[in-house]
Backbone as CSV, one residue per row, in Angstrom:
resi,resn,N_x,N_y,N_z,CA_x,CA_y,CA_z,C_x,C_y,C_z
1,MET,227.230,19.340,-4.614,227.248,20.759,-4.363,225.837,21.321,-4.182
2,ALA,224.909,20.825,-4.960,223.543,21.336,-4.895,222.899,20.981,-3.568
3,SER,223.180,19.795,-3.025,222.569,19.409,-1.749,223.158,20.238,-0.603
4,GLY,224.430,20.639,-0.704,225.042,21.476,0.328,224.424,22.859,0.376
5,SER,224.134,23.439,-0.771,223.533,24.761,-0.777,222.083,24.701,-0.299
6,ASN,221.373,23.600,-0.584,220.006,23.451,-0.078,220.018,23.332,1.439
7,TRP,220.989,22.565,1.972,221.083,22.407,3.428,221.390,23.754,4.093
8,LEU,222.269,24.526,3.457,222.624,25.828,4.005,221.423,26.766,3.995
9,SER,220.640,26.770,2.942,219.468,27.637,2.912,218.430,27.172,3.926
10,GLY,218.331,25.870,4.175,217.423,25.353,5.200,217.842,25.813,6.581
11,VAL,219.142,25.806,6.845,219.648,26.290,8.130,219.365,27.781,8.276
12,ASN,219.542,28.511,7.184,219.252,29.944,7.233,217.787,30.198,7.536
13,VAL,216.901,29.420,6.952,215.467,29.596,7.200,215.159,29.317,8.667
14,VAL,215.745,28.263,9.219,215.506,27.922,10.623,216.062,29.013,11.537
15,LEU,217.238,29.529,11.216,217.814,30.595,12.028,216.972,31.864,11.965
16,VAL,216.488,32.220,10.803,215.653,33.408,10.673,214.371,33.232,11.468
17,MET,213.767,32.044,11.415,212.550,31.790,12.185,212.841,31.855,13.685
18,ALA,213.976,31.316,14.119,214.328,31.338,15.536,214.565,32.771,16.010
19,TYR,215.303,33.545,15.225,215.536,34.940,15.606,214.235,35.740,15.607
20,GLY,213.383,35.493,14.648,212.101,36.186,14.589,211.231,35.880,15.795
21,SER,211.180,34.614,16.182,210.377,34.256,17.354,210.994,34.834,18.624
22,LEU,212.302,34.874,18.713,212.963,35.456,19.876,212.654,36.954,19.979
23,VAL,212.726,37.662,18.872,212.403,39.093,18.873,210.941,39.298,19.249
24,PHE,210.046,38.458,18.738,208.625,38.575,19.067,208.391,38.376,20.556
25,VAL,209.019,37.366,21.151,208.832,37.108,22.582,209.381,38.270,23.408
26,LEU,210.538,38.779,23.054,211.112,39.902,23.799,210.244,41.152,23.683
27,LEU,209.738,41.436,22.496,208.858,42.596,22.336,207.558,42.404,23.116
28,PHE,207.019,41.192,23.119,205.790,40.917,23.862,206.006,41.161,25.351
29,ILE,207.129,40.686,25.899,207.419,40.882,27.319,207.592,42.367,27.630
30,PHE,208.303,43.085,26.774,208.527,44.516,27.003,207.221,45.297,26.954
31,VAL,206.379,45.030,25.964,205.114,45.753,25.841,204.199,45.430,27.014
32,LYS,204.153,44.176,27.418,203.311,43.801,28.553,203.790,44.497,29.826
33,ARG,205.095,44.588,30.006,205.654,45.252,31.189,205.289,46.732,31.203
34,GLN,205.389,47.388,30.041,205.059,48.804,29.972,203.572,49.043,30.228
35,ILE,202.716,48.184,29.682,201.281,48.336,29.897,200.950,48.171,31.371
36,MET,201.543,47.181,32.018,201.273,46.968,33.438,201.825,48.127,34.273
37,ARG,202.956,48.682,33.862,203.535,49.801,34.601,202.614,51.019,34.548
38,PHE,202.102,51.328,33.355,201.221,52.483,33.231,199.879,52.226,33.900
39,ALA,199.403,50.993,33.879,198.139,50.682,34.539,198.278,50.848,36.050
40,MET,199.391,50.425,36.622,199.592,50.572,38.064,199.778,52.037,38.423
41,LYS,200.439,52.803,37.554,200.664,54.224,37.839,199.342,54.973,37.856
42,SER,198.450,54.678,36.911,197.179,55.394,36.870,196.271,54.957,38.017
43,ARG,196.437,53.750,38.516,195.613,53.285,39.624,195.979,54.009,40.919
44,ARG,197.258,54.342,41.080,197.683,55.060,42.288,197.152,56.480,42.312
45,GLY,196.983,57.088,41.162,196.486,58.449,41.098,197.462,59.464,41.643
46,PRO,198.565,59.754,40.955,199.548,60.690,41.493,199.065,62.138,41.487
47,HIS,198.099,62.464,40.631,197.645,63.845,40.525,196.311,63.995,41.250
48,VAL,196.382,64.339,42.507,195.182,64.521,43.319,195.087,66.003,43.654
49,PRO,193.928,66.628,43.483,193.809,68.049,43.819,194.090,68.296,45.300
50,VAL,194.700,69.430,45.592,195.028,69.778,46.972,193.728,70.036,47.726
51,GLY,193.594,69.444,48.883,192.409,69.624,49.698,191.195,68.881,49.173
52,HIS,191.428,67.790,48.467,190.326,67.054,47.847,189.362,66.489,48.887
53,ASN,189.869,65.941,49.981,189.022,65.345,51.019,188.943,66.228,52.264
54,ALA,189.219,67.501,52.143,189.195,68.398,53.295,187.747,68.672,53.714
55,PRO,187.519,68.848,55.021,186.163,69.192,55.471,185.734,70.559,54.942
56,LYS,184.424,70.776,54.856,183.908,72.033,54.306,184.296,73.236,55.160
57,GLY,184.433,73.063,56.473,184.769,74.174,57.351,186.154,74.730,57.099
58,GLN,187.040,73.962,56.501,188.406,74.408,56.274,188.596,75.063,54.915
59,SER,187.551,75.141,54.120,187.716,75.741,52.794,187.981,77.238,52.937
60,THR,188.835,77.770,52.111,189.228,79.174,52.150,188.908,79.810,50.815
61,LYS,188.338,80.970,50.854,188.071,81.724,49.625,189.240,82.663,49.377
62,TRP,189.827,82.565,48.220,190.954,83.419,47.866,190.427,84.598,47.060
63,GLU,190.914,85.775,47.386,190.542,86.967,46.642,191.727,87.417,45.802
64,LEU,191.463,87.740,44.569,192.524,88.194,43.684,192.677,89.699,43.830
65,SER,193.910,90.156,44.005,194.159,91.592,44.102,194.259,92.177,42.696
66,ALA,194.191,93.477,42.618,194.304,94.148,41.326,195.706,93.922,40.771
67,PRO,195.836,93.776,39.474,197.173,93.559,38.898,198.046,94.792,39.060
68,THR,199.337,94.559,39.238,200.264,95.679,39.395,200.523,96.310,38.035
69,PRO,200.723,97.612,37.979,200.985,98.256,36.690,202.322,97.804,36.104
70,VAL,202.392,97.814,34.814,203.590,97.342,34.117,204.779,98.253,34.389
71,SER,204.555,99.538,34.564,205.660,100.472,34.759,206.420,100.171,36.054
72,SER,205.765,99.647,37.068,206.456,99.348,38.318,207.245,98.051,38.237
73,GLN,207.040,97.272,37.193,207.741,96.002,37.063,209.013,96.117,36.237
74,ARG,209.263,97.247,35.629,210.457,97.407,34.789,211.684,97.638,35.667
75,PRO,212.816,97.025,35.329,214.026,97.246,36.131,214.628,98.629,35.876
76,ASN,215.331,99.128,36.875,216.010,100.425,36.747,217.288,100.238,35.935
77,PRO,217.548,101.124,34.969,218.794,101.003,34.198,220.002,101.329,35.057
78,VAL,221.074,100.593,34.824,222.323,100.808,35.563,223.250,101.618,34.699
79,SER,223.813,102.724,35.234,224.714,103.576,34.460,226.142,103.263,34.787
């Protein structure tokens, strides 16, 4: 009986080690994939300012108008 329980605990140890290594490999693959995904995304540069490479002659100066008064922005009450 004692040798059977020792064999069973040995199998449990091997199974725990196998599952642990499997989880480690899967996590390593997932983390590596995410790192490569973010590295490729930042290399493409999705956020580029508008008109970044525009010639100087095409630049436009925008003028800000005076703000509208608050009273003109209120809705009319409905009766």
